Amino acid sequence: MQIFKEIAPLRAFLSKNSDSASLGFVPTMGALHAGHISLIKASRHENKFTACSIFVNPAQFNNANDLEKYPRTLDQDLEMLNKAGCDVVFVPEAMEMYETEPLIKFDFGELDKVLEGKFRPGHFSGVALVVSKLFHLIKPTVAYFGQKDFQQFKIIERLVNELKFDLKLKAMPILREADGLAMSSRNSRLNSKQRTDAVVFYRALTEARKLLKAGESISSAKETVAKICERVESVKLEYFELAECNNLKAVENVTDNTVLLIAGFVGETRLIDNLLMTE
Ligand code: PAF
């Protein structure tokens, strides 16, 4: 596995060694877990060459404390990637990606004003910026993302369509722990009590979906979710919303195209999760 910290040698290596017709790419912020490795495996299965990036992107953090506390486990990440058969890893420093303070801002209209966008202003502009840079550098044929970041995937889809990036996007299913907690790099910040409590978001989502399937109203599902979360002291619900899968517009009637999305804190750690009505 080749590891690059700088853009120029990465570009030179890729243009000589990778198969430009079959290059899978998995962008990450490190602190890798089985969910990330499932993306690497999907890429390896479907492409001749697999690249991964590890970069904790400052532009997508609207909270300095969150950026500072974001877990960093580079040695372990590299070991996991090597074992999973990744061919190339790009691990830039912030200066390599942002030589100067970036001026470009992205605006995705309603898509980035709702859900996460409401609570993390500027977050998706930072994601779109770094993902654009990485796509330009790596020139993948397919890029893989986890479905846990549902809104992020919709925004990247829009980015790729509007800017005509010549690549395919794939959203891969959420991987869950045995109790249902969605795998996330942030889970490593939870202490053991918080780790047990954190499953409340998945429980609330599954309970809400059960009620909705049984014909209960959206407002009654929302009340139930709020009550389930209130019962756990370390948990603070930020939002539970139902949205149309394609455009993330809030729904008034539940259909097979509805996604249930939740976000909140367990202690100081912010977690998100989602469930499709049809899952
Ligand atoms: O999903 C993530 O880990 C990040 O938002 C991404 C896509 C790697 C951009 O920094």
Coordinates of N, CA and C in Angstrom, one line a residue, residues 2-209:
Q2 N 0.6 2.2 -0.9 CA 1.4 3.4 -1.0 C 0.7 4.5 -0.2
I3 N 1.5 5.3 0.5 CA 1.0 6.3 1.3 C 1.5 7.7 0.9
F4 N 0.7 8.6 0.6 CA 1.1 10.0 0.2 C 0.6 11.0 1.1
K5 N 1.5 12.0 1.4 CA 1.1 13.2 2.2 C 0.9 14.4 1.3
E6 N 1.5 14.3 0.1 CA 1.5 15.5 -0.8 C 0.8 15.2 -2.1
I7 N 0.3 16.3 -2.7 CA -0.5 16.2 -3.9 C 0.3 15.8 -5.1
A8 N 1.5 16.4 -5.3 CA 2.2 16.2 -6.5 C 2.6 14.7 -6.7
P9 N 3.3 14.1 -5.7 CA 3.6 12.7 -5.9 C 2.4 11.8 -6.0
L10 N 1.3 12.1 -5.3 CA 0.1 11.3 -5.4 C -0.4 11.3 -6.9
R11 N -0.4 12.5 -7.5 CA -0.9 12.7 -8.8 C 0.0 11.9 -9.8
A12 N 1.3 12.0 -9.6 CA 2.3 11.3 -10.5 C 2.1 9.8 -10.4
F13 N 1.9 9.3 -9.1 CA 1.8 7.9 -8.9 C 0.5 7.4 -9.6
L14 N -0.6 8.1 -9.4 CA -1.9 7.7 -9.9 C -1.9 7.7 -11.4
S15 N -1.3 8.7 -12.0 CA -1.3 8.7 -13.5 C -0.5 7.6 -14.1
K16 N 0.5 7.1 -13.3 CA 1.4 6.0 -13.9 C 0.8 4.7 -13.5
N17 N 0.3 4.5 -12.3 CA 0.0 3.2 -11.8 C -1.5 2.8 -11.7
S18 N -2.4 3.8 -11.6 CA -3.8 3.3 -11.4 C -4.4 3.1 -12.7
D19 N -5.5 2.4 -12.7 CA -6.3 2.1 -13.9 C -7.4 3.1 -13.9
S20 N -7.2 4.2 -14.8 CA -8.2 5.3 -14.7 C -9.6 4.9 -15.1
A21 N -9.8 3.7 -15.7 CA -11.1 3.2 -16.0 C -11.7 2.5 -14.9
S22 N -11.0 2.2 -13.8 CA -11.5 1.4 -12.8 C -10.8 1.7 -11.4
L23 N -11.1 3.0 -11.0 CA -10.5 3.5 -9.8 C -11.6 3.8 -8.7
G24 N -11.6 3.0 -7.7 CA -12.6 3.2 -6.6 C -12.0 4.1 -5.6
F25 N -12.8 5.0 -5.0 CA -12.3 6.0 -4.0 C -13.2 6.0 -2.8
V26 N -12.5 6.0 -1.6 CA -13.3 6.1 -0.3 C -12.7 7.3 0.5
P27 N -13.4 8.4 0.4 CA -12.9 9.5 1.3 C -13.3 9.4 2.7
T28 N -12.4 9.6 3.6 CA -12.7 9.5 5.1 C -12.0 10.6 5.9
M29 N -12.5 10.6 7.2 CA -11.8 11.5 8.1 C -11.0 10.6 9.1
G30 N -10.8 9.4 8.8 CA -10.0 8.5 9.7 C -10.8 8.0 10.8
A31 N -10.1 7.5 11.9 CA -10.7 6.8 13.0 C -11.6 5.7 12.4
L32 N -11.0 4.9 11.5 CA -11.8 3.9 10.7 C -12.4 2.8 11.6
H33 N -13.5 2.4 11.1 CA -14.2 1.2 11.7 C -14.7 0.3 10.6
A34 N -15.4 -0.7 11.0 CA -15.9 -1.7 10.1 C -16.7 -1.2 8.9
G35 N -17.4 -0.1 9.2 CA -18.2 0.6 8.2 C -17.3 1.1 7.0
H36 N -16.3 1.8 7.4 CA -15.3 2.3 6.4 C -14.7 1.1 5.6
I37 N -14.4 0.0 6.3 CA -13.7 -1.1 5.7 C -14.7 -1.8 4.7
S38 N -16.0 -1.7 5.0 CA -17.0 -2.3 4.1 C -17.0 -1.5 2.8
L39 N -16.7 -0.2 2.8 CA -16.6 0.6 1.6 C -15.4 0.2 0.8
I40 N -14.2 0.0 1.5 CA -13.0 -0.4 0.9 C -13.2 -1.7 0.2
K41 N -13.9 -2.6 0.9 CA -14.1 -4.0 0.3 C -15.0 -3.9 -0.9
A42 N -16.1 -3.0 -0.8 CA -16.9 -2.9 -2.0 C -16.1 -2.3 -3.2
S43 N -15.3 -1.3 -2.9 CA -14.5 -0.8 -4.0 C -13.5 -1.8 -4.6
R44 N -12.9 -2.6 -3.7 CA -12.0 -3.6 -4.2 C -12.7 -4.6 -5.1
H45 N -13.9 -4.9 -4.7 CA -14.7 -5.9 -5.4 C -15.1 -5.4 -6.8
E46 N -15.3 -4.1 -6.9 CA -15.9 -3.5 -8.1 C -14.9 -2.8 -9.0
N47 N -13.6 -2.6 -8.5 CA -12.6 -1.8 -9.2 C -11.3 -2.5 -9.2
K48 N -10.4 -2.1 -10.2 CA -9.1 -2.7 -10.2 C -8.2 -2.1 -9.2
F49 N -8.5 -0.8 -8.9 CA -7.6 0.0 -8.0 C -8.4 0.7 -7.0
T50 N -8.0 0.7 -5.7 CA -8.7 1.4 -4.7 C -7.9 2.4 -3.9
A51 N -8.4 3.7 -3.8 CA -7.7 4.7 -3.1 C -8.6 5.2 -2.0
C52 N -7.9 5.6 -0.9 CA -8.7 6.1 0.3 C -8.0 7.4 0.7
S53 N -8.7 8.4 1.2 CA -8.1 9.5 1.8 C -8.5 9.6 3.3
I54 N -7.5 10.1 4.1 CA -7.8 10.3 5.5 C -7.4 11.8 5.8
F55 N -8.5 12.6 6.0 CA -8.2 14.0 6.2 C -9.3 14.6 7.1
V56 N -9.0 15.0 8.3 CA -10.0 15.7 9.2 C -10.1 17.1 8.7
N57 N -11.1 17.4 7.9 CA -11.3 18.6 7.1 C -11.7 19.8 8.0
P58 N -10.8 20.7 8.3 CA -11.3 21.8 9.2 C -12.4 22.6 8.6
A59 N -12.5 22.7 7.3 CA -13.6 23.5 6.7 C -15.0 23.0 6.9
Q60 N -15.1 21.8 7.4 CA -16.5 21.3 7.6 C -16.9 21.3 9.1
F61 N -16.0 21.8 9.9 CA -16.3 21.9 11.4 C -16.8 23.3 11.7
N62 N -18.0 23.5 12.2 CA -18.4 24.8 12.6 C -18.1 25.0 14.1
N63 N -17.5 24.1 14.7 CA -17.2 24.1 16.2 C -15.8 23.7 16.4
A64 N -14.9 24.6 16.9 CA -13.5 24.3 17.1 C -13.2 23.2 18.0
N65 N -14.1 23.1 19.1 CA -13.9 22.0 20.1 C -14.2 20.6 19.4
D66 N -15.2 20.6 18.5 CA -15.5 19.3 17.8 C -14.3 18.9 17.0
L67 N -13.7 19.9 16.3 CA -12.6 19.6 15.4 C -11.4 19.1 16.2
E68 N -11.2 19.7 17.4 CA -10.0 19.3 18.2 C -10.3 17.9 18.8
K69 N -11.5 17.6 19.1 CA -11.8 16.3 19.8 C -12.1 15.2 18.8
Y70 N -12.1 15.5 17.5 CA -12.4 14.5 16.5 C -11.3 13.4 16.7
P71 N -11.7 12.1 16.8 CA -10.7 11.1 17.0 C -9.7 10.9 15.9
R72 N -8.5 10.7 16.2 CA -7.4 10.5 15.3 C -6.6 9.3 15.6
T73 N -6.6 8.3 14.7 CA -6.0 7.0 15.0 C -5.2 6.5 13.8
L74 N -4.3 7.4 13.3 CA -3.7 7.1 12.0 C -3.0 5.8 11.9
D75 N -2.2 5.4 12.8 CA -1.4 4.1 12.7 C -2.4 3.0 12.5
Q76 N -3.4 3.0 13.4 CA -4.4 1.9 13.3 C -5.1 1.9 12.0
D77 N -5.5 3.1 11.5 CA -6.2 3.3 10.3 C -5.4 2.7 9.1
L78 N -4.1 3.0 9.1 CA -3.2 2.5 8.0 C -3.1 1.0 8.0
E79 N -3.0 0.4 9.2 CA -3.0 -1.0 9.4 C -4.3 -1.7 8.8
M80 N -5.4 -1.1 9.2 CA -6.7 -1.6 8.7 C -6.8 -1.5 7.2
L81 N -6.3 -0.4 6.6 CA -6.4 -0.2 5.2 C -5.5 -1.2 4.4
N82 N -4.4 -1.4 5.0 CA -3.4 -2.3 4.4 C -4.0 -3.7 4.4
K83 N -4.6 -4.1 5.5 CA -5.1 -5.5 5.7 C -6.3 -5.6 4.7
A84 N -7.1 -4.5 4.5 CA -8.3 -4.6 3.6 C -7.9 -4.6 2.1
G85 N -6.6 -4.4 1.8 CA -6.1 -4.4 0.5 C -6.2 -3.1 -0.3
C86 N -6.3 -2.0 0.4 CA -6.3 -0.7 -0.2 C -5.0 -0.5 -0.9
D87 N -5.0 0.2 -2.1 CA -3.8 0.3 -2.9 C -3.1 1.6 -2.5
V88 N -3.8 2.7 -2.4 CA -3.2 4.0 -2.1 C -4.0 4.8 -1.0
V89 N -3.2 5.4 -0.1 CA -3.9 6.3 0.9 C -3.3 7.7 0.8
F90 N -4.1 8.6 0.8 CA -3.7 10.1 0.8 C -4.0 10.6 2.1
V91 N -2.9 11.1 2.8 CA -3.1 11.6 4.2 C -2.5 13.0 4.3
P92 N -3.1 14.0 3.7 CA -2.5 15.3 3.7 C -2.6 16.1 5.0
E93 N -1.7 17.0 5.2 CA -1.8 18.0 6.3 C -2.8 19.0 5.8
A94 N -3.3 19.8 6.8 CA -4.3 20.9 6.4 C -3.7 21.9 5.4
M95 N -2.4 22.2 5.6 CA -1.7 23.2 4.7 C -1.6 22.7 3.2
E96 N -1.6 21.3 3.1 CA -1.5 20.8 1.7 C -2.8 21.0 1.0
M97 N -3.9 20.9 1.7 CA -5.2 21.0 1.1 C -5.7 22.5 1.1
Y98 N -5.3 23.3 2.1 CA -5.7 24.7 2.1 C -4.5 25.6 2.3
E99 N -3.8 25.8 1.3 CA -2.6 26.7 1.3 C -3.0 28.1 1.8
T100 N -4.1 28.5 1.3 CA -4.6 29.8 1.7 C -6.1 29.6 2.2
E101 N -6.6 30.5 3.0 CA -7.9 30.4 3.5 C -8.9 30.3 2.3
P102 N -9.7 29.2 2.3 CA -10.5 29.1 1.1 C -11.6 30.2 0.9
L103 N -11.8 30.6 -0.3 CA -12.8 31.7 -0.5 C -14.1 31.1 -1.1
I104 N -14.0 30.0 -1.7 CA -15.1 29.4 -2.4 C -16.1 28.9 -1.3
K105 N -17.4 29.2 -1.5 CA -18.5 28.7 -0.7 C -19.5 28.1 -1.5
F106 N -20.1 27.0 -1.0 CA -21.2 26.4 -1.8 C -22.5 26.7 -1.1
D107 N -23.5 26.8 -1.9 CA -24.9 27.0 -1.4 C -25.8 26.0 -2.1
F108 N -26.4 25.1 -1.4 CA -27.2 24.0 -2.0 C -28.7 24.3 -1.8
G109 N -29.0 25.6 -1.6 CA -30.4 26.0 -1.5 C -31.0 25.3 -0.3
E110 N -32.3 24.8 -0.4 CA -33.0 24.1 0.7 C -32.2 22.9 1.2
L111 N -31.5 22.2 0.3 CA -30.9 20.9 0.6 C -29.9 21.1 1.8
D112 N -29.2 22.2 1.9 CA -28.3 22.4 3.0 C -28.8 23.3 4.1
K113 N -30.1 23.7 4.1 CA -30.6 24.5 5.2 C -31.4 23.7 6.2
V114 N -31.7 22.5 5.8 CA -32.6 21.6 6.7 C -31.7 20.6 7.5
L115 N -32.3 19.9 8.4 CA -31.7 18.8 9.1 C -30.3 19.2 9.7
E116 N -29.2 18.6 9.2 CA -27.9 18.9 9.7 C -27.5 20.4 9.4
G117 N -27.9 20.8 8.3 CA -27.6 22.2 7.8 C -28.1 23.3 8.8
K118 N -29.2 23.0 9.4 CA -29.8 23.9 10.3 C -28.9 24.1 11.6
F119 N -28.4 22.9 12.0 CA -27.6 22.9 13.3 C -26.1 23.1 13.1
R120 N -25.6 22.9 11.8 CA -24.2 23.0 11.5 C -24.0 23.9 10.3
P121 N -24.2 25.3 10.5 CA -24.1 26.2 9.4 C -22.7 26.1 8.8
G122 N -22.6 26.1 7.5 CA -21.3 26.0 6.8 C -20.8 24.6 6.6
H123 N -21.3 23.7 7.3 CA -20.8 22.3 7.3 C -20.8 21.7 5.9
F124 N -21.9 21.8 5.2 CA -21.9 21.2 3.9 C -21.1 21.9 2.8
S125 N -20.9 23.2 3.0 CA -20.1 23.9 2.1 C -18.6 23.4 2.2
G126 N -18.2 23.2 3.5 CA -16.9 22.6 3.8 C -16.7 21.2 3.2
V127 N -17.8 20.4 3.3 CA -17.8 19.0 2.8 C -17.6 19.1 1.3
A128 N -18.5 19.9 0.6 CA -18.5 20.0 -0.8 C -17.1 20.5 -1.3
L129 N -16.5 21.4 -0.6 CA -15.2 21.9 -1.0 C -14.1 20.8 -1.0
V130 N -14.1 20.1 0.1 CA -13.0 19.1 0.2 C -13.3 17.9 -0.7
V131 N -14.5 17.6 -0.9 CA -14.8 16.4 -1.8 C -14.5 16.8 -3.2
S132 N -14.8 18.1 -3.6 CA -14.5 18.6 -4.9 C -13.0 18.5 -5.2
K133 N -12.2 18.9 -4.2 CA -10.7 18.9 -4.3 C -10.3 17.5 -4.5
L134 N -10.8 16.6 -3.6 CA -10.4 15.2 -3.7 C -10.7 14.5 -5.0
F135 N -11.9 14.8 -5.5 CA -12.3 14.3 -6.8 C -11.4 14.8 -7.9
H136 N -11.0 16.0 -7.8 CA -10.1 16.6 -8.9 C -8.7 15.9 -8.8
L137 N -8.3 15.6 -7.6 CA -6.9 15.0 -7.4 C -6.9 13.6 -7.8
I138 N -7.9 12.9 -7.3 CA -7.9 11.4 -7.4 C -8.5 10.9 -8.8
K139 N -9.5 11.7 -9.3 CA -10.2 11.3 -10.5 C -10.7 9.9 -10.5
P140 N -11.5 9.6 -9.4 CA -12.1 8.2 -9.3 C -13.1 7.9 -10.4
T141 N -13.3 6.6 -10.7 CA -14.5 6.3 -11.5 C -15.7 6.0 -10.7
V142 N -15.5 5.6 -9.4 CA -16.6 5.4 -8.5 C -16.1 5.9 -7.1
A143 N -17.0 6.6 -6.4 CA -16.7 7.1 -5.1 C -17.8 6.5 -4.1
Y144 N -17.3 6.0 -3.0 CA -18.2 5.3 -2.0 C -18.4 6.1 -0.8
F145 N -19.6 6.2 -0.3 CA -20.0 6.9 0.9 C -20.9 6.1 1.7
G146 N -20.9 6.3 3.0 CA -21.9 5.6 3.9 C -23.2 6.3 3.9
Q147 N -24.3 5.5 4.0 CA -25.6 6.0 4.1 C -26.0 6.7 5.4
K148 N -25.1 6.5 6.4 CA -25.4 7.1 7.7 C -25.4 8.6 7.5
D149 N -24.6 9.2 6.7 CA -24.6 10.6 6.4 C -25.5 10.8 5.2
F150 N -26.8 10.6 5.4 CA -27.8 10.6 4.3 C -27.8 11.9 3.6
Q151 N -27.9 13.0 4.4 CA -27.9 14.4 3.7 C -26.6 14.7 3.0
Q152 N -25.5 14.3 3.6 CA -24.2 14.5 2.9 C -24.2 13.8 1.5
F153 N -24.8 12.6 1.4 CA -24.8 11.9 0.2 C -25.6 12.7 -0.9
K154 N -26.8 13.2 -0.4 CA -27.7 13.9 -1.3 C -27.0 15.2 -1.9
I155 N -26.2 15.8 -1.0 CA -25.5 17.0 -1.4 C -24.4 16.7 -2.3
I156 N -23.7 15.6 -2.1 CA -22.6 15.2 -3.0 C -23.1 14.8 -4.3
E157 N -24.3 14.2 -4.3 CA -25.0 13.8 -5.6 C -25.2 15.1 -6.4
R158 N -25.7 16.1 -5.7 CA -26.0 17.4 -6.4 C -24.8 18.0 -6.9
L159 N -23.7 18.0 -6.1 CA -22.4 18.5 -6.5 C -21.9 17.9 -7.8
V160 N -22.0 16.6 -7.8 CA -21.4 15.8 -8.9 C -22.3 16.1 -10.2
N161 N -23.6 16.2 -10.0 CA -24.5 16.5 -11.2 C -24.2 17.9 -11.7
E162 N -24.2 18.8 -10.8 CA -24.0 20.2 -11.3 C -22.7 20.5 -11.8
L163 N -21.6 20.0 -11.2 CA -20.3 20.3 -11.7 C -19.8 19.2 -12.7
K164 N -20.7 18.3 -13.1 CA -20.4 17.3 -14.1 C -19.1 16.5 -13.8
F165 N -18.9 16.1 -12.6 CA -17.8 15.2 -12.3 C -18.0 13.9 -13.0
D166 N -17.0 13.4 -13.7 CA -17.2 12.2 -14.4 C -17.0 10.9 -13.6
L167 N -17.9 10.7 -12.7 CA -17.8 9.5 -11.8 C -19.2 9.1 -11.3
K168 N -19.2 7.9 -10.8 CA -20.4 7.3 -10.2 C -20.3 7.4 -8.7
L169 N -21.5 7.6 -8.1 CA -21.5 7.7 -6.6 C -22.2 6.4 -6.1
K170 N -21.7 5.9 -5.0 CA -22.4 4.8 -4.4 C -22.6 5.0 -2.9
A171 N -23.9 4.9 -2.5 CA -24.2 5.0 -1.0 C -24.3 3.5 -0.5
M172 N -23.5 3.2 0.5 CA -23.5 1.9 1.1 C -24.2 1.8 2.4
P173 N -24.9 0.7 2.7 CA -25.7 0.6 3.8 C -25.0 0.8 5.1
I174 N -25.7 1.3 6.1 CA -25.2 1.6 7.5 C -24.8 0.3 8.1
L175 N -23.6 0.2 8.7 CA -23.2 -1.0 9.5 C -23.5 -0.6 11.0
R176 N -24.1 -1.6 11.7 CA -24.5 -1.4 13.0 C -23.8 -2.4 14.0
E177 N -23.7 -1.9 15.2 CA -23.2 -2.8 16.3 C -24.3 -3.8 16.6
A178 N -24.0 -4.8 17.4 CA -24.9 -5.8 17.7 C -26.2 -5.3 18.3
D179 N -26.1 -4.2 19.1 CA -27.4 -3.6 19.7 C -28.1 -2.6 18.8
G180 N -27.5 -2.4 17.6 CA -28.2 -1.5 16.7 C -27.5 -0.1 16.5
L181 N -26.6 0.3 17.4 CA -26.0 1.6 17.3 C -25.2 1.6 15.9
A182 N -25.5 2.7 15.2 CA -24.8 2.9 13.9 C -23.3 3.1 14.1
M183 N -22.5 2.4 13.4 CA -21.0 2.6 13.5 C -20.7 4.0 13.1
S184 N -19.8 4.6 13.9 CA -19.4 6.0 13.7 C -18.0 6.2 14.3
S185 N -17.2 7.0 13.7 CA -15.9 7.3 14.3 C -16.1 7.9 15.7
R186 N -17.2 8.7 15.8 CA -17.4 9.4 17.0 C -17.8 8.5 18.2
N187 N -18.2 7.3 17.9 CA -18.6 6.4 19.0 C -17.4 6.2 20.0
S188 N -16.2 6.3 19.4 CA -15.0 6.0 20.3 C -14.9 7.1 21.4
R189 N -15.6 8.2 21.3 CA -15.5 9.2 22.3 C -16.5 9.0 23.5
L190 N -17.3 7.9 23.3 CA -18.3 7.7 24.4 C -17.7 6.8 25.5
N191 N -18.0 7.1 26.8 CA -17.6 6.2 27.8 C -18.6 5.1 27.9
S192 N -18.4 4.1 28.7 CA -19.1 2.8 28.6 C -20.6 3.1 28.9
K193 N -20.9 4.0 29.8 CA -22.4 4.3 30.1 C -23.0 5.0 28.9
Q194 N -22.3 5.9 28.4 CA -22.8 6.7 27.2 C -22.9 5.7 26.0
R195 N -22.0 4.8 25.9 CA -22.0 3.8 24.7 C -23.4 3.0 24.8
T196 N -23.7 2.6 26.1 CA -25.0 1.9 26.2 C -26.2 2.8 25.9
D197 N -26.1 4.1 26.4 CA -27.2 5.0 26.2 C -27.4 5.3 24.7
A198 N -26.3 5.3 23.9 CA -26.3 5.8 22.6 C -27.2 5.1 21.7
V199 N -27.6 3.8 22.0 CA -28.5 3.0 21.2 C -29.9 3.6 21.2
V200 N -30.1 4.6 22.0 CA -31.5 5.2 22.1 C -31.9 5.7 20.8
F201 N -31.0 6.3 20.0 CA -31.4 6.9 18.7 C -31.9 5.8 17.8
Y202 N -31.3 4.7 17.7 CA -31.7 3.6 16.9 C -33.1 3.0 17.4
R203 N -33.2 2.9 18.7 CA -34.4 2.4 19.3 C -35.6 3.4 18.9
A204 N -35.3 4.7 19.1 CA -36.3 5.7 18.8 C -36.7 5.6 17.3
L205 N -35.8 5.4 16.4 CA -36.1 5.3 15.0 C -36.9 4.1 14.7
T206 N -36.5 3.0 15.2 CA -37.3 1.7 14.9 C -38.7 1.8 15.5
E207 N -38.8 2.4 16.7 CA -40.1 2.5 17.3 C -41.0 3.4 16.5
A208 N -40.4 4.5 16.0 CA -41.2 5.5 15.2 C -41.7 4.8 13.9
R209 N -40.8 4.1 13.3 CA -41.1 3.5 12.0 C -42.2 2.4 12.3

